[in-house]
Coordinates of C-alpha atoms in Angstrom, one line a residue:
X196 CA 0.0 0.0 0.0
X197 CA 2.7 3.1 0.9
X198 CA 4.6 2.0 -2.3
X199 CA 2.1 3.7 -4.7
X200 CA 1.9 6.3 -2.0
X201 CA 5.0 7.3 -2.0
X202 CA 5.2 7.0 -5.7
X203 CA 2.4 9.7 -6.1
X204 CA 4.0 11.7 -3.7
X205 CA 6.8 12.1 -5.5
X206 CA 5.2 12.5 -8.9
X207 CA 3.2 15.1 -7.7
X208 CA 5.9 16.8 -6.3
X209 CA 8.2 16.6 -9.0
X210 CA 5.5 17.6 -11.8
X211 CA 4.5 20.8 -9.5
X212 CA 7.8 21.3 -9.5
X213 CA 8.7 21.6 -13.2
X214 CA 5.3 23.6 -14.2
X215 CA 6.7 26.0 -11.6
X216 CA 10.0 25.8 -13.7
X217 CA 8.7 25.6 -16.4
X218 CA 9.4 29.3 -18.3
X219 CA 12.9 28.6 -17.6
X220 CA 13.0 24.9 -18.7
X221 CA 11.9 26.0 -21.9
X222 CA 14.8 28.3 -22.4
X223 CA 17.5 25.2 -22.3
X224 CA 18.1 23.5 -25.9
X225 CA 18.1 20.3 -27.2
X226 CA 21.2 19.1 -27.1
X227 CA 20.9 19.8 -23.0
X228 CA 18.0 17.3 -23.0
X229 CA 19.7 14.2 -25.2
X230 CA 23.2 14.9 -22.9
X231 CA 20.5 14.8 -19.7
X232 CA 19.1 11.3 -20.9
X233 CA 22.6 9.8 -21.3
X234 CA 23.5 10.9 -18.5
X235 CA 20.5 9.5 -16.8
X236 CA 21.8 6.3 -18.3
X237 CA 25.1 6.4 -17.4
X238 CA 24.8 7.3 -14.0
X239 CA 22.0 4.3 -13.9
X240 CA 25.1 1.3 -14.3
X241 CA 27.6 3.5 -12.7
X242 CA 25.3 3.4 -8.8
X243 CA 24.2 0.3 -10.1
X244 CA 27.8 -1.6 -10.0
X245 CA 28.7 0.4 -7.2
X246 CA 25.7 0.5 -5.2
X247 CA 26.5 -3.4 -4.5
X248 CA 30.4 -3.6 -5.0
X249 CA 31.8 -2.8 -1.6
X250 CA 29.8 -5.6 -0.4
X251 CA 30.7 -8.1 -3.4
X252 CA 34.2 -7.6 -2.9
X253 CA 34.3 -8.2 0.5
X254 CA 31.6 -11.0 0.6
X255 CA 33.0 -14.9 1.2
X256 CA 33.5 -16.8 -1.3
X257 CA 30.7 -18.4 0.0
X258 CA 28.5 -15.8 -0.9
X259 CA 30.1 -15.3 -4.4
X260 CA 32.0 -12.7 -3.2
X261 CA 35.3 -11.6 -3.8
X262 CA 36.7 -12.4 -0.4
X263 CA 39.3 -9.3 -0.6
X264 CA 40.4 -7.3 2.3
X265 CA 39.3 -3.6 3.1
X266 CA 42.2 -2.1 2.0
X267 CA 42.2 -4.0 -1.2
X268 CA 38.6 -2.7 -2.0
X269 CA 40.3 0.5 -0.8
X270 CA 42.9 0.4 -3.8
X271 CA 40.6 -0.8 -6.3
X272 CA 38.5 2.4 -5.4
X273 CA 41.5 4.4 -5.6
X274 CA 42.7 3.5 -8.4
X275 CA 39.4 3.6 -10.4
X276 CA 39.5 7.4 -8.9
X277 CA 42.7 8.0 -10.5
X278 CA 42.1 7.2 -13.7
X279 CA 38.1 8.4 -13.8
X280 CA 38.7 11.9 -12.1
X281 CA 42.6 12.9 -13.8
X282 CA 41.7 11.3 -16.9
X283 CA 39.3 14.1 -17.6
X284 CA 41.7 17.4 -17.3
X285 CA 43.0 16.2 -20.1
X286 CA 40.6 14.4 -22.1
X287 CA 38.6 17.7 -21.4
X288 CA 41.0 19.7 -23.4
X289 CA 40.7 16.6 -26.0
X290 CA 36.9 16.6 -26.3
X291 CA 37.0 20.4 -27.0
X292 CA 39.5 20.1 -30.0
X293 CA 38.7 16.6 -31.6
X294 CA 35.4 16.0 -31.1
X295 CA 32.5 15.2 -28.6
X296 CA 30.7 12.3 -30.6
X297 CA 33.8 10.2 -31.0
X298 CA 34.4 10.8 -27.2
X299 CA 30.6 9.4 -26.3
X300 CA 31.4 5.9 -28.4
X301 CA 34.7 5.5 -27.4
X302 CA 33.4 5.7 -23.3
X303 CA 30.1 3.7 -24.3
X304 CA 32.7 0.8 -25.4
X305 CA 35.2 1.0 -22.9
X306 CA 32.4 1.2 -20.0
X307 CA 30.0 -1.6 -21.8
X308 CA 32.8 -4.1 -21.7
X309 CA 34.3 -2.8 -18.1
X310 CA 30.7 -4.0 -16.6
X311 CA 30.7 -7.1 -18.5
X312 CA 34.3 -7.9 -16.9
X313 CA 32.7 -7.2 -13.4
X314 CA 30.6 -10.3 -13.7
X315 CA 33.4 -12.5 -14.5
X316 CA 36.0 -11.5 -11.7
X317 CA 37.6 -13.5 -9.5
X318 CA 39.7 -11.5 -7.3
X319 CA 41.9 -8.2 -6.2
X320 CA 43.3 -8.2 -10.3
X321 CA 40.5 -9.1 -12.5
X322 CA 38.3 -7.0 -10.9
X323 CA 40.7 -4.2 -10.7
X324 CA 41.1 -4.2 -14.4
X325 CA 37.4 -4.3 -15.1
X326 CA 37.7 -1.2 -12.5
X327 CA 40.1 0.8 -14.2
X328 CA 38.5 -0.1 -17.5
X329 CA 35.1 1.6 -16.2
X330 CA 37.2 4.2 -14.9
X331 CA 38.6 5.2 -18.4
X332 CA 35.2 5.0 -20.2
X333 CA 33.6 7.3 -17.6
X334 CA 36.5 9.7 -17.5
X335 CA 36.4 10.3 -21.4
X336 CA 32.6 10.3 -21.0
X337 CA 32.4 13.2 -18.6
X338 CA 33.7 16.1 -20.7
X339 CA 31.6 16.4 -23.7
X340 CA 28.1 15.8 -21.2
X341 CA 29.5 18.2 -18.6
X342 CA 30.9 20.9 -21.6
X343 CA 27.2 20.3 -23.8
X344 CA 25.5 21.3 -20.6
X345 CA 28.1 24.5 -19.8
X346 CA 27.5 25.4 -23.5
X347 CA 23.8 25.1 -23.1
X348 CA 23.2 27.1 -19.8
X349 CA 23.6 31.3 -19.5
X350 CA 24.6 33.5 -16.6
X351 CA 20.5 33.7 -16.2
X352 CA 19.9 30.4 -16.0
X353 CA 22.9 28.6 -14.8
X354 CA 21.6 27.7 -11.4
X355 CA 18.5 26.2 -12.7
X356 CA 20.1 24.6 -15.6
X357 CA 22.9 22.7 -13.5
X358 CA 20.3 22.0 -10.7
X359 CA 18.7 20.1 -13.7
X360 CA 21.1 18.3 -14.7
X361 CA 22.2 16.8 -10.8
X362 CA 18.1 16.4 -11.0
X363 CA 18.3 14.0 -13.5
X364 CA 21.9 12.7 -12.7
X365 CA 20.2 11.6 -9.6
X366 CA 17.1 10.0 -11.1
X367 CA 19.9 7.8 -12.4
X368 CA 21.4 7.4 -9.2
X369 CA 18.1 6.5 -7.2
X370 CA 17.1 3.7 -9.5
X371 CA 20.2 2.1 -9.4
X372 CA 20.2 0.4 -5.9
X373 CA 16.4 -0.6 -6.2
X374 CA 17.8 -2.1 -9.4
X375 CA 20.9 -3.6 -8.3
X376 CA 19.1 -4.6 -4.9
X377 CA 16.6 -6.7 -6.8
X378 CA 18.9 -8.4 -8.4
X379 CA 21.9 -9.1 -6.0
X380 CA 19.2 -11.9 -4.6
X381 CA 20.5 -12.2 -0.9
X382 CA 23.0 -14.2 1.6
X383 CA 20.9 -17.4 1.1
X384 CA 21.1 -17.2 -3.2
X385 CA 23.6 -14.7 -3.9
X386 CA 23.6 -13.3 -7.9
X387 CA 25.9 -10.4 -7.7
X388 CA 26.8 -10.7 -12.0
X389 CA 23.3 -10.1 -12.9
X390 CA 23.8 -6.3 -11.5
X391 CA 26.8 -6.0 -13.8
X392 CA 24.9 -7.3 -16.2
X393 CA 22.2 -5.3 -16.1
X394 CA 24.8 -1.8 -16.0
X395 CA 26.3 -3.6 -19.3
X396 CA 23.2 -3.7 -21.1
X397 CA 22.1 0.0 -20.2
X398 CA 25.5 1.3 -21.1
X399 CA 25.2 -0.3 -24.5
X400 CA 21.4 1.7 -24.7
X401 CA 23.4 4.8 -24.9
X402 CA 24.2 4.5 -28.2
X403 CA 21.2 5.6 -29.7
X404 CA 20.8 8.9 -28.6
X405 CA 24.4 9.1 -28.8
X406 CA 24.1 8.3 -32.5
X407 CA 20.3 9.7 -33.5
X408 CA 20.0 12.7 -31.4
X409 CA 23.3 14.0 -30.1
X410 CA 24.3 17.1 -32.1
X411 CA 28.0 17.8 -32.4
X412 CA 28.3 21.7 -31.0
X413 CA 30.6 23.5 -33.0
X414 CA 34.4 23.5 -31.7
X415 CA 37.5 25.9 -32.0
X416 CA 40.3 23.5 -31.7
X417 CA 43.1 23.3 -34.9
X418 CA 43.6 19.7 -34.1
X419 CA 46.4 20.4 -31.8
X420 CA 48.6 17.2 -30.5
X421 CA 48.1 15.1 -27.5
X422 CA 51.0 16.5 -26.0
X423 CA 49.7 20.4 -26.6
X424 CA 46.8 19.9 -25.2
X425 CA 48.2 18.4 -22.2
X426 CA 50.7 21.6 -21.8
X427 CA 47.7 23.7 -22.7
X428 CA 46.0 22.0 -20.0
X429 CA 48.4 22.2 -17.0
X430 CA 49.5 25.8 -17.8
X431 CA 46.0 27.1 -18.0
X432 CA 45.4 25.8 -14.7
X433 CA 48.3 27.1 -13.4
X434 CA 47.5 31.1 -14.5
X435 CA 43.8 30.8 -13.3
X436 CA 45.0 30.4 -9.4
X437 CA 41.2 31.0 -8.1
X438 CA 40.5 27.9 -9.8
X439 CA 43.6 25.8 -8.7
X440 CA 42.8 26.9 -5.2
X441 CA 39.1 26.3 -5.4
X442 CA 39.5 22.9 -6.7
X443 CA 42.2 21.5 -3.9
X444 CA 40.2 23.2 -1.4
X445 CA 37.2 21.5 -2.1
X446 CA 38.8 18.2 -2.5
X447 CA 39.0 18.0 1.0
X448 CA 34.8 17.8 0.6
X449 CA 35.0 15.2 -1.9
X450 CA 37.4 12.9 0.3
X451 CA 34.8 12.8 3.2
X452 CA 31.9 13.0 0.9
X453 CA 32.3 9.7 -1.2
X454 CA 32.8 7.5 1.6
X455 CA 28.9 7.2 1.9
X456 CA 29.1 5.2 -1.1
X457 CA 32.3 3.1 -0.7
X458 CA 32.7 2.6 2.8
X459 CA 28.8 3.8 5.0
X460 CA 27.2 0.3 3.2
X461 CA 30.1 -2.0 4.9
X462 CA 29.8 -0.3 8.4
X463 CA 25.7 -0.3 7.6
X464 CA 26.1 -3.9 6.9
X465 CA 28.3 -4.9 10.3
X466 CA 27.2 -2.6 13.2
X467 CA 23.5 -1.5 12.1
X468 CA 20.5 -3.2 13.2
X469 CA 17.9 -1.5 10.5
X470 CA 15.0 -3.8 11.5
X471 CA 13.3 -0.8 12.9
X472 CA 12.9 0.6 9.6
X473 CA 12.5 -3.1 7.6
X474 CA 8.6 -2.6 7.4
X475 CA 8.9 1.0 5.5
X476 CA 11.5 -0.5 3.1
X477 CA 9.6 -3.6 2.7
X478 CA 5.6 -1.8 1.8
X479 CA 8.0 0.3 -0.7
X480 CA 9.8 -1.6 -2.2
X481 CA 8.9 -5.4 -1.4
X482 CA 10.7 -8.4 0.0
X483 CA 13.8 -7.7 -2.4
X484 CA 14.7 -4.6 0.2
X485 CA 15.4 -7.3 2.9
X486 CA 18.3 -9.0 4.0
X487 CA 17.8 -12.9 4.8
X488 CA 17.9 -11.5 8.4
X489 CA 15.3 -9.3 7.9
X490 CA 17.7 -5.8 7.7
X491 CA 17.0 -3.3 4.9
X492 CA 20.0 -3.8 2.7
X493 CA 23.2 -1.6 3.4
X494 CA 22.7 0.3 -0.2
X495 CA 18.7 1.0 0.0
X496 CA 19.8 3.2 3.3
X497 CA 22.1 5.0 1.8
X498 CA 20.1 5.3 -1.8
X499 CA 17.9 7.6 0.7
X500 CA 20.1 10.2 -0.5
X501 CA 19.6 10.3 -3.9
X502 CA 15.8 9.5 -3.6
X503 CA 15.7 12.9 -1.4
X504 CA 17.6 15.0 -4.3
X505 CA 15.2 13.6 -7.1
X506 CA 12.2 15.2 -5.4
X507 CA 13.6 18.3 -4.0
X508 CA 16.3 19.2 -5.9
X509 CA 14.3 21.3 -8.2
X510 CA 12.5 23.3 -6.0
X511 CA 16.0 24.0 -3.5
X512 CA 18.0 24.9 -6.3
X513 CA 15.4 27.5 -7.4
X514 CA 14.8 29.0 -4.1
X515 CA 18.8 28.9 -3.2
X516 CA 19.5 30.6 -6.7
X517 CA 19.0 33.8 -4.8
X518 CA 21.7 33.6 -2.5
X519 CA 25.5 34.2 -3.6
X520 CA 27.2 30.7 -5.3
X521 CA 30.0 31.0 -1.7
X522 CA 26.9 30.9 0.4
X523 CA 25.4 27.5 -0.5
X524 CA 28.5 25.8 -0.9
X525 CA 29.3 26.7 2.8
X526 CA 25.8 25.8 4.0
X527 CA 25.6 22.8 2.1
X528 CA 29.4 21.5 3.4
X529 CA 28.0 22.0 6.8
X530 CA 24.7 20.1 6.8
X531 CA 26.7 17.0 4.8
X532 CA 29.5 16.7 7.1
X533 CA 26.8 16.6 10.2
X534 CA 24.9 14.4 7.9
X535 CA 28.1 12.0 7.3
X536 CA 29.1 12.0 10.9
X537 CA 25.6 11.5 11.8
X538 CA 25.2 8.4 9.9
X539 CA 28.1 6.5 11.5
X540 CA 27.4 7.8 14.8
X541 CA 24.1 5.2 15.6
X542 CA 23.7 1.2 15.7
X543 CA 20.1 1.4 14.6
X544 CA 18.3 1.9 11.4
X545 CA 15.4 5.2 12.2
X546 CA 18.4 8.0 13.1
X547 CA 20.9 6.6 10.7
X548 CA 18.3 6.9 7.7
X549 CA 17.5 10.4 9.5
X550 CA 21.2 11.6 9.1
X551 CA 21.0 10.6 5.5
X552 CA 18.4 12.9 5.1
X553 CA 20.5 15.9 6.3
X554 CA 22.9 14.7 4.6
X555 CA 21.4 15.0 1.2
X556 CA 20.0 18.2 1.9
X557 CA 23.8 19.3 2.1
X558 CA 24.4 18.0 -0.9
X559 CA 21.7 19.3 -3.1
X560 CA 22.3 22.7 -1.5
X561 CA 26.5 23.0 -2.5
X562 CA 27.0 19.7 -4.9
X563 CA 25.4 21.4 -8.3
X564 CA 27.3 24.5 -7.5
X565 CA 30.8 22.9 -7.9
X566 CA 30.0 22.4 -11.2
X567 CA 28.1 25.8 -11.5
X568 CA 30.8 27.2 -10.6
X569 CA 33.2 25.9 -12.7
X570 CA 31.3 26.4 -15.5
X571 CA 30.3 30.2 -14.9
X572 CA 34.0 30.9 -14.3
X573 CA 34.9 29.2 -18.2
X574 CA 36.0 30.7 -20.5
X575 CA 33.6 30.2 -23.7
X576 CA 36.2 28.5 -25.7
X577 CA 37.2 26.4 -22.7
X578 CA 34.2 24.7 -21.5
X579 CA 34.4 21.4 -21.8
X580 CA 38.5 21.9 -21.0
X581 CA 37.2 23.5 -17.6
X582 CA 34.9 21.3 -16.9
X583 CA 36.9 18.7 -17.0
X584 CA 38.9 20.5 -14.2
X585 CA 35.8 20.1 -12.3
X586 CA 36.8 16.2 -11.9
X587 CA 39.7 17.1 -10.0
X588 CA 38.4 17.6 -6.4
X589 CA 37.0 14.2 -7.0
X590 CA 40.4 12.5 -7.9
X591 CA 42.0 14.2 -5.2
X592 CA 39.6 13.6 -2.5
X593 CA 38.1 10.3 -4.0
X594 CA 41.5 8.5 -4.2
X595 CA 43.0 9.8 -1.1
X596 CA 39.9 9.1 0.5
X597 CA 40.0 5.1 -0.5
X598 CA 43.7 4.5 0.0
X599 CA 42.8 5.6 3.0
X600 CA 39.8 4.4 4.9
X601 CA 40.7 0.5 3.2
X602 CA 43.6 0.8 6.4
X603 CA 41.3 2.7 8.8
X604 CA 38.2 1.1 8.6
X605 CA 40.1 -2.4 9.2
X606 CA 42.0 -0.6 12.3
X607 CA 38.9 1.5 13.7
X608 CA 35.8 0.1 12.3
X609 CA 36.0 -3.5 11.2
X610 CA 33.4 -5.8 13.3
X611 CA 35.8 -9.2 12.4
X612 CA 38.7 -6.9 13.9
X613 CA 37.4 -6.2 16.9
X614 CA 36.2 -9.2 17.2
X615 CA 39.4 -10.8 16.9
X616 CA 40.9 -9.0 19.5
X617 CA 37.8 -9.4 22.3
X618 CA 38.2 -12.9 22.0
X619 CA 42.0 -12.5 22.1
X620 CA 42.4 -9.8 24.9
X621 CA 38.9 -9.8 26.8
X622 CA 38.3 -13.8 26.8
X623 CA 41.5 -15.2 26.7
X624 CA 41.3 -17.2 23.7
X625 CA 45.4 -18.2 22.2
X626 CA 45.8 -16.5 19.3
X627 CA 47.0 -19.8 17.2
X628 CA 43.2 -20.9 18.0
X629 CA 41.4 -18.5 16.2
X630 CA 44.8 -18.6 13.0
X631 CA 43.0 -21.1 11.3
X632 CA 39.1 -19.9 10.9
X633 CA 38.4 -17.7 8.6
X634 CA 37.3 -13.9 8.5
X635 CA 33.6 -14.7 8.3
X636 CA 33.9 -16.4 11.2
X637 CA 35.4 -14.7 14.4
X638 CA 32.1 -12.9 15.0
X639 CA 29.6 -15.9 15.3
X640 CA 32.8 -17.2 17.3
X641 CA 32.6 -14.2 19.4
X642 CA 28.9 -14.7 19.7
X643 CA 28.8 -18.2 20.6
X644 CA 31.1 -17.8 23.4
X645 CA 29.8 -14.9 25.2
X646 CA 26.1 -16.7 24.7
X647 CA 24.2 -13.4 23.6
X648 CA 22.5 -12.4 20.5
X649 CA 24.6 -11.1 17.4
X650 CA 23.0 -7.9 18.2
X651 CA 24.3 -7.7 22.2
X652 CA 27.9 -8.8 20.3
X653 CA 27.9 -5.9 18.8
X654 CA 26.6 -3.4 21.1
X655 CA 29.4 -4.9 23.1
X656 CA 32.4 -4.3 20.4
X657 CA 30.6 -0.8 20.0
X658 CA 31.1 0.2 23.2
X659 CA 34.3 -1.3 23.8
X660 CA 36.1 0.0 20.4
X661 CA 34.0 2.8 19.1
X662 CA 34.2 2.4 15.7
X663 CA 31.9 5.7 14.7
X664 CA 35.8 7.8 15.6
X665 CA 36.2 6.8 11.5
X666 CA 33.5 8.9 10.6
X667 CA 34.5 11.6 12.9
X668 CA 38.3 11.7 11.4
X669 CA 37.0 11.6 7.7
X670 CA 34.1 14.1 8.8
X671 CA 36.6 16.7 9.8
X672 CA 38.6 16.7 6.4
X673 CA 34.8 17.8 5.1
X674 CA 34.9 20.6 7.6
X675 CA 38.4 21.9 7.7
X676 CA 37.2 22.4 3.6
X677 CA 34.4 24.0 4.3
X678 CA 36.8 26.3 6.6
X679 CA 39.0 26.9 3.7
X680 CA 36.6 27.7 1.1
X681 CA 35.5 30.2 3.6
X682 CA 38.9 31.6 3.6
X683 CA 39.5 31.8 -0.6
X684 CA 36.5 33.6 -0.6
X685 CA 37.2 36.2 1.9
X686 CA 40.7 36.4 0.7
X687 CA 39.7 37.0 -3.4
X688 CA 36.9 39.3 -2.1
X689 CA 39.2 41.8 -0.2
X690 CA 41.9 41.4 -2.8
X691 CA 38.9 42.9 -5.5
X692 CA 38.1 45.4 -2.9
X693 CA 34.5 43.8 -2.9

């Protein structure tokens, strides 16, 4: 019964919202629209594959999972950050001078075959290939969308036309764990390849409108070398020093910020009891939202986020539109970084899901001006070349960020850690006892000799270890950004006597 409640809900919201917009929808072009649908697309495999891998990778082999460590999920992150966020300050540059068509089919390939990989992968290499592959395809992707949408929106209706865009961005986003959810199956009949499957197959889709619809916009480039454009690229940078400030500054953000989506479902998945909530999830969305013990799955909680942004997003980015760009990135960096510590700080399901909440209002307040920004501050020639600057904070922050919290989360967070050393310091168990089980099974150890329920276990480890101090360290890289966007804008201001 609530899930075609909720559904009308949030039609009805989201079609009041766009006949509000609608005089200044009508200003954006075509092209805006086709790039808006790939997008849509894209962004469906890309939280698709990722709204289930940090649990795939970790799982036992007995749960057709990748049975890697943490840290190694840590570096496979990182390294996919690497080559999806640097890729594009050059590819950018690229895009702008050779042409944005060829750049859609050559990602569409690259990412079509990286998901297909996904299925097949057995371990830390395989799947770090498949990784890097996706990474590549997305990098070389991002450009011509991101520089089509900068081309298509005006100083009048930038605001709007990028909250669009992260409107539809997120549509993408929100269907992509229900999707991926549904076909993971659970604990008891695991089928992890069908989601990569599934992101294959939608990739592959994009080449229709890539193909039928997708008008090349009209480019300045002579055809320069690779190598030009790469000097082009790292010297322009270098002279615009508002930018190059602005974009390390904020990469602080984007460390803290994309741990809700590689790391929040693992720590979801060992210390949260979300049974409190199971009902909701389960008149929404049906029996495929549950666990086989009756938990909403780890990525549902988080996918609160995106379904948030898809029906506000429109109506906040209108009303925030009359405040200066510096003032909703500083609001929204506040109310995500309480969000993100928020949503580590609790063991059960009602205030986590609450802190997600905030959390997403954060981001739809500050994440579509990064890009605004960026974009506003281009030069006209330079769009897509600037725009691919834009992916920098996310290198920076998304690859630090994983290298990272792999090492921290299995020295401040990990249940099967602390676990370990209970039984080790607490109950006197010889360490050469527990040498020869495996990972998956130190906890139900744990459990069976301290005779509680898995749940008292881990209120137990909780209080012993606190393992919410990971999201407090990650949380305040978030805030000292916030601190130091603060200061760049105080600092240019006074320097242009405004």
């Amino acid at each position: 019964m609530l899930g075609p409640i909720f559904a009308a809900t949030g039609l009805l919201i989201i079609t009041g919202a766009l006949f509000f917009l609608r005089a200044t929808l009508k200003t954006l072009p075509f092209n805006f629209w086709v790039v808006n649908i790939m997008e849509l697309a894209e962004r469906l495999a890309f939280f698709g594959s990722r709204a289930v891998l940090p649990l795939y990778m970790v799982a036992s082999a007995d749960q057709h999972g990748l049975g890697i460590s943490y840290a190694e999920k840590g570096i496979i992150f990182g390294i996919w950050a690497a080559f999806q966020c640097l890729l594009p300050i050059v590819s950018g540059g690229f895009t702008d001078n050779f042409g944005y068509k060829k750049s859609l089919y050559i990602a569409f390939t690259l990412n079509t075959i990286g998901y297909a990989s996904m299925a097949f992968a057995t371990g830390f290499w395989t799947m770090l290939g498949a990784s890097v592959m996706v990474g590549t395809g997305t990098a070389i992707f991002k450009p011509p969308v991101q520089g089509t949408v900068a081309r298509s929106v005006t100083p009048e209706n930038s605001s709007l036309g990028f909250g669009t865009f992260y409107w539809v961005v997120n549509i993408g986003a929100m269907l992509a764990p229900i999707m991926a959810a549904n076909l993971r199956g659970n604990e008891n009949n695991p089928t992890w390849h069908l989601v990569f499957f599934a992101c294959a197959a939608v990739t592959a889709l994009n080449f229709l409108p890539a193909f039928f619809l997708y008008r090349e916009p009209e480019v300045t480039g002579a055809g320069k070398s690779s190598l030009t454009v790469f000097k082009e690229t790292g010297l322009n940078l270098l002279h615009d020093r508002k930018m190059l400030f602005f974009l390390l500054i904020s990469s602080g953000f984007w460390l803290m910020f994309m741990q809700v989506w590689d790391l929040l479902p693992n720590f979801i998945d060992e210390w949260v009891d979300s049974r409190d909530i199971a009902p909701a999830f389960q008149a929404i969305l049906g029996d495929s939202a549950l666990t086989a013990a009756g938990h909403v799955k780890p990525e549902l909680i988080v996918n609160l986020d995106a379904t948030a942004i898809v029906l506000f997003v429109m109506l906040i980015s209108w009303f925030m539109s009359r405040f200066k760009m510096i003032v909703s990135l500083i609001l929204g960096m506040a109310l995500a970084t309480v969000g993100f510590f928020g949503s580590g700080f609790f063991m059960t399901g009602l205030p986590v899901a609450a802190m997600m909440l905030v959390f997403s209002l954060g981001e739809i307040i500050c994440s579509p001006k990064f890009s605004e920004y960026v974009g506003v501050n281009a030069p006209p020639d330079k769009k897509a070349l600037y725009m691919g600057y834009s992916n920098m904070p996310f290198a920076f922050g998304w690859m630090t960020g994983n290298f990272l919290s792999g090492p921290l989360y299995d020295l401040l967070a990990s249940r099967t850690h602390f676990a370990k050393q209970y039984l080790i310091d607490k109950l006197g168990v010889p360490a050469a006892e527990l040498a020869n089980l495996k990972d998956g099974d130190l906890f139900p150890t744990l459990v069976a000799k301290l005779g509680v329920t898995p749940g008292d276990a881990a209120r137990l480890l909780w209080d012993t270890y606190h393992p919410w101090q990971i999201w407090a360290l990650l949380g305040s890289v978030g805030f000292i950004s916030m601190l130091g966007l603060f200061w760049l804008d105080r600092t240019y201001r006074s320097r242009s006597g405004t």
